[in-house]
Coordinates of N, CA, C and O in Angstrom, one line a residue:
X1 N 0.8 -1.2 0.0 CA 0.0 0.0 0.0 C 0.9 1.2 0.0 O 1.8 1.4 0.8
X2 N 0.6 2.3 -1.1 CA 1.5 3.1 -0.8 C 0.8 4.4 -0.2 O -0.4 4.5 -0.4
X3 N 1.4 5.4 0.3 CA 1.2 6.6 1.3 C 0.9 7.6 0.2 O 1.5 7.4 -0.9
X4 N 0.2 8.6 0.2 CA -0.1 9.3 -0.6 C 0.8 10.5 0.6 O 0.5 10.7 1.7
X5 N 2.1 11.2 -0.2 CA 2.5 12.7 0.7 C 2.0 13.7 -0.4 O 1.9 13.7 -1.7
X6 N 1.8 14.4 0.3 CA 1.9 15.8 -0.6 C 3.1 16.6 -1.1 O 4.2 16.6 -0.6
X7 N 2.9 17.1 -1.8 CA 4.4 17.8 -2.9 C 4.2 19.1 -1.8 O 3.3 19.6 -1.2
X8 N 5.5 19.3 -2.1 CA 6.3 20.5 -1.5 C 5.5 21.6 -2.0 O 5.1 21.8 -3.2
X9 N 5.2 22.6 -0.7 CA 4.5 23.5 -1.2 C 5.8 24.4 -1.9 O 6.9 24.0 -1.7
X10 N 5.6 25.2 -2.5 CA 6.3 26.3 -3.1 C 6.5 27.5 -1.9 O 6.0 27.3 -0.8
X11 N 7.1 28.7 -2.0 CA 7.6 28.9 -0.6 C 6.4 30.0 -0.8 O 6.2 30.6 -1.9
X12 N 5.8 30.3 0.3 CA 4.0 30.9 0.5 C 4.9 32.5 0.9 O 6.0 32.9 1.3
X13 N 3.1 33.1 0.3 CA 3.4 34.5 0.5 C 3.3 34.9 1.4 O 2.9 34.1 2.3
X14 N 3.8 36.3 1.9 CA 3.4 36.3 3.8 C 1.4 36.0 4.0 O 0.5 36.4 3.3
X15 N 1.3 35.4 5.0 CA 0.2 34.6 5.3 C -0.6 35.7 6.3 O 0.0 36.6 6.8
X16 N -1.9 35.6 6.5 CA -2.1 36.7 7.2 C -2.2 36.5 8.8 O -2.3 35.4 9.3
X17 N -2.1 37.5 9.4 CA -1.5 37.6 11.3 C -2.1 36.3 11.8 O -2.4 35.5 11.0
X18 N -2.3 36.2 12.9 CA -3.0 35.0 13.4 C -4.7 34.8 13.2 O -5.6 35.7 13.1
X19 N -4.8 34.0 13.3 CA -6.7 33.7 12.7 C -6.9 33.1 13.9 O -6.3 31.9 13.8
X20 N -7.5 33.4 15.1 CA -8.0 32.7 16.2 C -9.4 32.1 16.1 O -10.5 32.8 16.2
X21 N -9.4 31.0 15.8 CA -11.0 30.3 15.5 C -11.6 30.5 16.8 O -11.1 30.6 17.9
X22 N -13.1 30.7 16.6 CA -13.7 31.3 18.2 C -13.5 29.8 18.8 O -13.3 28.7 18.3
X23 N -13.6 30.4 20.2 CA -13.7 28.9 21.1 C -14.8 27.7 20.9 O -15.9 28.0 20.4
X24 N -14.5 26.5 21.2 CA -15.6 25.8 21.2 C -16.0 25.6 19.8 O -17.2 25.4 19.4
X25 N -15.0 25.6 19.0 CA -15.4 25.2 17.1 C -14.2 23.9 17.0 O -13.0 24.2 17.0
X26 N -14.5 23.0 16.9 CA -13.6 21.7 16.2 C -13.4 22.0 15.2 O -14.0 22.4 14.3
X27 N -11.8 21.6 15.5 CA -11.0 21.6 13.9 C -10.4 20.7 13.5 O -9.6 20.8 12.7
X28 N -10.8 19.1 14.2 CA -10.2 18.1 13.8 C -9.5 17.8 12.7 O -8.7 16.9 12.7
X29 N -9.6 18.6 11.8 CA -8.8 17.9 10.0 C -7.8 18.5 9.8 O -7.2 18.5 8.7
X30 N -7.4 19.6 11.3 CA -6.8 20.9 10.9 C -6.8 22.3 10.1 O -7.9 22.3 9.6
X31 N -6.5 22.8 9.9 CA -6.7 24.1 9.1 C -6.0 24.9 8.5 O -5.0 25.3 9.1
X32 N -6.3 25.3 6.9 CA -5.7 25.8 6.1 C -6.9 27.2 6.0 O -8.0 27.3 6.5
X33 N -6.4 27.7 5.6 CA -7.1 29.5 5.0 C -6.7 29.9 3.3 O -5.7 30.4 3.0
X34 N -7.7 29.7 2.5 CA -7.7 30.8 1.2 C -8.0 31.7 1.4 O -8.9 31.8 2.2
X35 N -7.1 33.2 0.8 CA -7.2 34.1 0.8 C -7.5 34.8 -0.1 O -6.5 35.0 -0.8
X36 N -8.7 35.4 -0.8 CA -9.6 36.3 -1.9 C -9.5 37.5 -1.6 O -9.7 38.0 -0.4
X37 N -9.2 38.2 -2.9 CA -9.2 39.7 -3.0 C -10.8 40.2 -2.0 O -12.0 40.0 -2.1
X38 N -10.3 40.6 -1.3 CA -11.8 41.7 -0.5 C -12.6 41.7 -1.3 O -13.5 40.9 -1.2
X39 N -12.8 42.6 -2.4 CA -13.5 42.8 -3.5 C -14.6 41.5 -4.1 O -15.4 41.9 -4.9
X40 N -14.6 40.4 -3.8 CA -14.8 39.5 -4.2 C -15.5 38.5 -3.1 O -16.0 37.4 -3.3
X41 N -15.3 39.1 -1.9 CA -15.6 38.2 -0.3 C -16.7 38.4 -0.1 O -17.1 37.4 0.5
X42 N -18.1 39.6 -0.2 CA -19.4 39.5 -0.2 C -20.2 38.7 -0.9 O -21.3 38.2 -0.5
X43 N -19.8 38.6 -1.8 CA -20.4 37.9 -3.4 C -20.4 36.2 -3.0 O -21.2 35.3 -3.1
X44 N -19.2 36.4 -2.6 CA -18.6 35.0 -2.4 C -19.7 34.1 -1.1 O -20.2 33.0 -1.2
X45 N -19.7 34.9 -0.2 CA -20.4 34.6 1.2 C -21.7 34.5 0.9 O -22.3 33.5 1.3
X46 N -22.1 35.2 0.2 CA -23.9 35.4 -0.5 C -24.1 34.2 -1.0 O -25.1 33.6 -0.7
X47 N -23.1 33.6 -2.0 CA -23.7 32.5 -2.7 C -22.7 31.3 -2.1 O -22.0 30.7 -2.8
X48 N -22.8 31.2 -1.1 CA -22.1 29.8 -0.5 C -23.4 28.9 0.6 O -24.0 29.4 1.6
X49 N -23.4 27.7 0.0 CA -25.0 27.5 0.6 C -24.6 27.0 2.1 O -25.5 26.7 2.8
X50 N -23.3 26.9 2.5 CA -23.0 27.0 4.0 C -21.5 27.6 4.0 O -20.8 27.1 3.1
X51 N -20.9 28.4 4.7 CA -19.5 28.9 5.2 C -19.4 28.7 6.7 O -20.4 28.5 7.5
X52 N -18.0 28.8 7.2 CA -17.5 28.3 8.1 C -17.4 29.9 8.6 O -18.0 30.9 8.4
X53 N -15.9 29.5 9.4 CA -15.3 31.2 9.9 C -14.4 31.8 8.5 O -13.7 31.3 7.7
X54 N -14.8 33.1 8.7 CA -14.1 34.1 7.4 C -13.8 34.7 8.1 O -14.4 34.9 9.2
X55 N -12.6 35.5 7.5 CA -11.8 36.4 8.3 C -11.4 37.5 7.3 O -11.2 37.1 6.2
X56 N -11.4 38.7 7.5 CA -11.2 40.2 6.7 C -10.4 40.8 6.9 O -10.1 40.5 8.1
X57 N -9.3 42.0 6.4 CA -9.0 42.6 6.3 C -9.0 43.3 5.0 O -9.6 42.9 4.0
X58 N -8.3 44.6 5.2 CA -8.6 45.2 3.5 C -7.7 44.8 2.7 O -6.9 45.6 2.2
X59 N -7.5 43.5 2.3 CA -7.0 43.3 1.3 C -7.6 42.1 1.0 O -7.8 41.7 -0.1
X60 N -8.0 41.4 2.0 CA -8.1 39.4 1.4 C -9.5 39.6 2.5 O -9.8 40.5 3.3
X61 N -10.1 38.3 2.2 CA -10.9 37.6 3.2 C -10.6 36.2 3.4 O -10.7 35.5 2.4
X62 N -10.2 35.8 4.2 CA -9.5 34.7 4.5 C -10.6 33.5 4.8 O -11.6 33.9 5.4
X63 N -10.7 32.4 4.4 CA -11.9 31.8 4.5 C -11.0 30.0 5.2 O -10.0 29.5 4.7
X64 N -11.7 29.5 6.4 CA -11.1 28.3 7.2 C -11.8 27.3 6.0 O -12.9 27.3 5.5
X65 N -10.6 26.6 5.9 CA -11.3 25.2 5.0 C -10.0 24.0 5.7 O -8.9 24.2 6.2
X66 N -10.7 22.9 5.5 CA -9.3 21.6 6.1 C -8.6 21.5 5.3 O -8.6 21.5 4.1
X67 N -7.6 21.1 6.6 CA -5.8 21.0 5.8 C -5.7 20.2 4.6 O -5.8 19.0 5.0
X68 N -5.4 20.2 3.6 CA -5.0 20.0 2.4 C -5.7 19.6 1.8 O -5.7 18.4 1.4
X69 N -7.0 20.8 1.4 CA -7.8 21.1 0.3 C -6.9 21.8 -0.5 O -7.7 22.5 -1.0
X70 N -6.0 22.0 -0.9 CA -5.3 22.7 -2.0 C -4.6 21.3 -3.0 O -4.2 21.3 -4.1
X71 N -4.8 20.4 -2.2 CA -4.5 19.0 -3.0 C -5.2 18.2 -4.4 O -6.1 17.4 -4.5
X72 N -4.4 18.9 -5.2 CA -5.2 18.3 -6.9 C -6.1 19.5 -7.1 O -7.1 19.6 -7.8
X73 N -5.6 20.2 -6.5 CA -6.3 21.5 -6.7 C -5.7 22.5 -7.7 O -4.8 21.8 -8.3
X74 N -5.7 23.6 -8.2 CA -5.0 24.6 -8.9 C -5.9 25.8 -8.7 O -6.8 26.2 -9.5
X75 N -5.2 26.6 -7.4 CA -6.4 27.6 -6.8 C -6.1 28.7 -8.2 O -5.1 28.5 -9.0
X76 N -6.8 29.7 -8.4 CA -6.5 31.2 -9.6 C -5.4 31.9 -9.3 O -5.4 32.4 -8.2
X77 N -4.7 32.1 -9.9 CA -4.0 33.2 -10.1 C -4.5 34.6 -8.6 O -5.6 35.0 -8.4
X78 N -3.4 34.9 -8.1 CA -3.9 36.0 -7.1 C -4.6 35.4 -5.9 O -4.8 36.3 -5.0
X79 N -5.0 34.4 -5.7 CA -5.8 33.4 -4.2 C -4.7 33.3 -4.2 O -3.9 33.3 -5.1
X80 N -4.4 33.0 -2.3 CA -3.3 32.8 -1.7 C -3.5 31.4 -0.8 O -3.8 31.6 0.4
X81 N -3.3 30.5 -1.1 CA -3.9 29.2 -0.2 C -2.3 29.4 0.8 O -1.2 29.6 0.5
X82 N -2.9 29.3 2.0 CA -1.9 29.2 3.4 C -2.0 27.9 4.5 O -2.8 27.6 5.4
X83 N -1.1 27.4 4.1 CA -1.1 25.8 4.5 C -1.3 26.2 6.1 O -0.9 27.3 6.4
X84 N -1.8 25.5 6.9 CA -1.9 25.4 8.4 C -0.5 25.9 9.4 O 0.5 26.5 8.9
X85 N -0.9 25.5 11.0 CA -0.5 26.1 11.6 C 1.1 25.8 11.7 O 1.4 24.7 11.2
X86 N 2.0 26.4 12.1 CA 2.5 27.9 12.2 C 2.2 28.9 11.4 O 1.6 29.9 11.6
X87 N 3.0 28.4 10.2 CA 3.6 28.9 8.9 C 2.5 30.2 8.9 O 3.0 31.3 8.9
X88 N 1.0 30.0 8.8 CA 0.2 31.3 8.6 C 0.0 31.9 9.3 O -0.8 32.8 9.0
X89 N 0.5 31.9 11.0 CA 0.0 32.3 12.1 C 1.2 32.9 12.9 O 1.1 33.2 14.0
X90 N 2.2 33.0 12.2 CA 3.1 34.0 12.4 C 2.9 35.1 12.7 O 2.2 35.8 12.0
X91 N 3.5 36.0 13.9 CA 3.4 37.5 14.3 C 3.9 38.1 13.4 O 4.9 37.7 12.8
X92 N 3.4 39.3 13.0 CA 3.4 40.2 11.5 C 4.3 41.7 12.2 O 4.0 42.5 13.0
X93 N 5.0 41.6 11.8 CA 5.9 43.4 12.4 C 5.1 43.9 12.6 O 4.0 44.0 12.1
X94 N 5.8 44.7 13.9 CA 5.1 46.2 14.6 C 4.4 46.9 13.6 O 3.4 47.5 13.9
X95 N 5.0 47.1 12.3 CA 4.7 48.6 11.4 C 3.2 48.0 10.9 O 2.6 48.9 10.3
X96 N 2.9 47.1 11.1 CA 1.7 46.3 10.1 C 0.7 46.5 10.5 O 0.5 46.6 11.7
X97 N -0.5 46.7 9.5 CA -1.5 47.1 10.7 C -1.8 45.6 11.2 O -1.1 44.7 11.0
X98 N -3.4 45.6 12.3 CA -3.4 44.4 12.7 C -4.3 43.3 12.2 O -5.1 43.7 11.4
X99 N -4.2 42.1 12.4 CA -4.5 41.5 11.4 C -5.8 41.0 11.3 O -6.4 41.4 12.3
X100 N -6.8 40.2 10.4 CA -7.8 39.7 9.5 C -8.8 39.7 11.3 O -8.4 39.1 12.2
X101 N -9.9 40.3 11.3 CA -11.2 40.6 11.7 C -12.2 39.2 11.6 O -12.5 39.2 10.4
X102 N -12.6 38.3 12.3 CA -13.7 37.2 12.1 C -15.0 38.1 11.9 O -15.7 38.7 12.7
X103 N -15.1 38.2 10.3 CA -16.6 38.5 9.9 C -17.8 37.8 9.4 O -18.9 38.2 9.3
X104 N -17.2 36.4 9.2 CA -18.8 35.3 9.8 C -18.2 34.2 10.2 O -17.2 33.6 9.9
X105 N -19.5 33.7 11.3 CA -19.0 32.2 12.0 C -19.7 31.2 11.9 O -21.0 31.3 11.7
X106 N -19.4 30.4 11.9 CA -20.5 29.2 11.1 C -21.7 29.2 12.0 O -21.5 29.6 13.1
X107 N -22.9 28.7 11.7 CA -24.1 28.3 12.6 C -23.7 26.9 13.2 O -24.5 26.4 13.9
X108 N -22.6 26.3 12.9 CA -22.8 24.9 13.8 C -21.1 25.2 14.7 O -20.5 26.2 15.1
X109 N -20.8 23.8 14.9 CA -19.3 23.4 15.5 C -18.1 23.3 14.7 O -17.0 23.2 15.2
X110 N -18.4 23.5 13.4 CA -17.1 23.4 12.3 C -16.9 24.9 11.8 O -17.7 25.8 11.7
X111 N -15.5 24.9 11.5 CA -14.5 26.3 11.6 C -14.7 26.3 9.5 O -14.6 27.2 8.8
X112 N -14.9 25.0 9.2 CA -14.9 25.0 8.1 C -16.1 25.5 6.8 O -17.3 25.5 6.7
X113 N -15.1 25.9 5.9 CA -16.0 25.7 4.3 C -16.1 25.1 3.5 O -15.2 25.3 2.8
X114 N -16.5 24.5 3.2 CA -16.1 23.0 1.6 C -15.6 23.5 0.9 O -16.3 24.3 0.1
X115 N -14.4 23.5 0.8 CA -13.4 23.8 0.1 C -14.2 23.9 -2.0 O -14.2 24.7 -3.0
X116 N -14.6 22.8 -1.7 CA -14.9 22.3 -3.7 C -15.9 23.4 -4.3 O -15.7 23.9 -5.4
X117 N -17.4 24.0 -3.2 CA -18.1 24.9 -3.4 C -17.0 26.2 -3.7 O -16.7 26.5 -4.9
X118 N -16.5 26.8 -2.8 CA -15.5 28.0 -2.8 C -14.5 27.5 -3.8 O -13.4 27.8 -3.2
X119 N -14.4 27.0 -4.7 CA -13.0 26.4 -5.4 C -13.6 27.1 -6.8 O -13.1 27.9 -7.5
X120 N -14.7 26.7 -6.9 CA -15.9 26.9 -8.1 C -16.3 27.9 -7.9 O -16.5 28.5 -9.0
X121 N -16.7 28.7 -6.8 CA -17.0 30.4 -7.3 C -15.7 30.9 -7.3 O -15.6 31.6 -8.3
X122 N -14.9 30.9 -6.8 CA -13.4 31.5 -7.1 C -13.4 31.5 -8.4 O -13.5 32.6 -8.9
X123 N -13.3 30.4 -9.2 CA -12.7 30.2 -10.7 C -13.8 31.4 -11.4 O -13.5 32.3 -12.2
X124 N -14.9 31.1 -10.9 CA -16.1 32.0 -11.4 C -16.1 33.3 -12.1 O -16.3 33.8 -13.2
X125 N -15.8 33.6 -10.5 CA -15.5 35.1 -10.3 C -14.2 35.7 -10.5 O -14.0 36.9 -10.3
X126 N -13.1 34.8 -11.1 CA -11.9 35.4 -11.5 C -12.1 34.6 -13.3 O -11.1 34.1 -13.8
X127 N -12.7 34.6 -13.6 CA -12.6 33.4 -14.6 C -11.5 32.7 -15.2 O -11.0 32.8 -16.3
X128 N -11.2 32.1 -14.3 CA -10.6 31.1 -14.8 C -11.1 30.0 -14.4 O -11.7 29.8 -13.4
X129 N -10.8 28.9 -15.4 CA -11.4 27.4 -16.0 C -10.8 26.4 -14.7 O -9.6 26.1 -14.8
X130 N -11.5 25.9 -13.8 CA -11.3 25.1 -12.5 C -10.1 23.8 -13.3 O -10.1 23.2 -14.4
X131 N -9.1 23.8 -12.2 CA -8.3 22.8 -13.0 C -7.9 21.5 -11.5 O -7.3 22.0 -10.5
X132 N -8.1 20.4 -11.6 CA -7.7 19.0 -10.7 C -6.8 18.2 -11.6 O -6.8 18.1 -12.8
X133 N -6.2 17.6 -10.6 CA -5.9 16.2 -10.8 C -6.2 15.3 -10.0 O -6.7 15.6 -8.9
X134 N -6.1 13.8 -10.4 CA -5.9 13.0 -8.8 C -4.6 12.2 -9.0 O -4.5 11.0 -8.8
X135 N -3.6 12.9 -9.5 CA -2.4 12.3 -9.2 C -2.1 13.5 -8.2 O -2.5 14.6 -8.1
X136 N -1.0 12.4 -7.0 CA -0.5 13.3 -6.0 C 0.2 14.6 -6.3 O 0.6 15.3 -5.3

C-alpha cells in the first residue's frame, strides 16, 4: 500500500497575522485558510450555501477550510492558499497594521467551508477554468 505525501508546497506568500478560530469550534482535519481579494468576499459569502469562519482585512478575506484542500487543486491566479498552523500564524511586524477581523462564523461546531463549493466560485469570479488532478 503506498502513502499518498503531498508535494512540497512552493515557498508561501506572507500569510495573514493569526486567525484565532472562536472557542468551542472543532478543527479536527486541521486548518488551512484561502485568501480572496476583499472585493470578491461578499459575493462569495452570498452564494455559499453553508460557510464556516471568514476572516477580513482590507485586502483578502481569509476563509477556514481543512488541511490539504489545495491537493489536486490549482487555486487562480492571485488566491493565496496558506497551508496550516505555524507557517500562517506567524506574528506580523510592529509597522503592520493588525491582522484579519472574524466577519462570519458558522451556525454549527465546524470552523470550516467546503473547500470544492468555494474552489468553483473562485474560478467563477476570476474566470478562470477550475483545473484538478488526482495524481498526488
Amino acid at each position: 500500500m503506498s502513502v499518498r505525501r503531498r508535494p512540497p508546497a512552493p515557498p508561501a506568500p506572507p500569510g495573514p497575522a493569526p486567525l484565532p478560530l472562536p472557542a468551542g469550534l472543532r478543527a479536527g482535519l486541521g486548518h488551512d485558510a484561502v485568501g480572496i481579494r476583499a472585493e470578491h468576499g461578499e459575493r462569495i459569502l452570498a452564494r455559499l450555501p453553508r460557510a464556516g469562519c471568514v476572516f477580513a482585512d482590507e485586502e483578502r478575506w481569509w476563509w477556514i477550510v481543512p488541511a490539504g484542500s489545495d491537493v489536486g487543486l490549482t487555486w487562480p491566479p492571485g488566491v493565496h492558499y496558506a497551508v496550516g498552523d505555524p507557517s500562517w500564524t506567524r506574528p506580523r511586524p510592529a509597522d503592520r497594521p493588525p491582522g484579519p477581523r472574524l466577519v462570519h462564523g458558522p451556525d454549527g461546531d465546524s470552523p470550516y467551508t467546503a473547500p470544492i463549493p468555494l474552489y468553483f466560485l473562485v474560478c467563477r469570479l476570476t474566470g478562470v477554468p477550475p483545473r484538478w488532478s488526482v495524481a498526488p
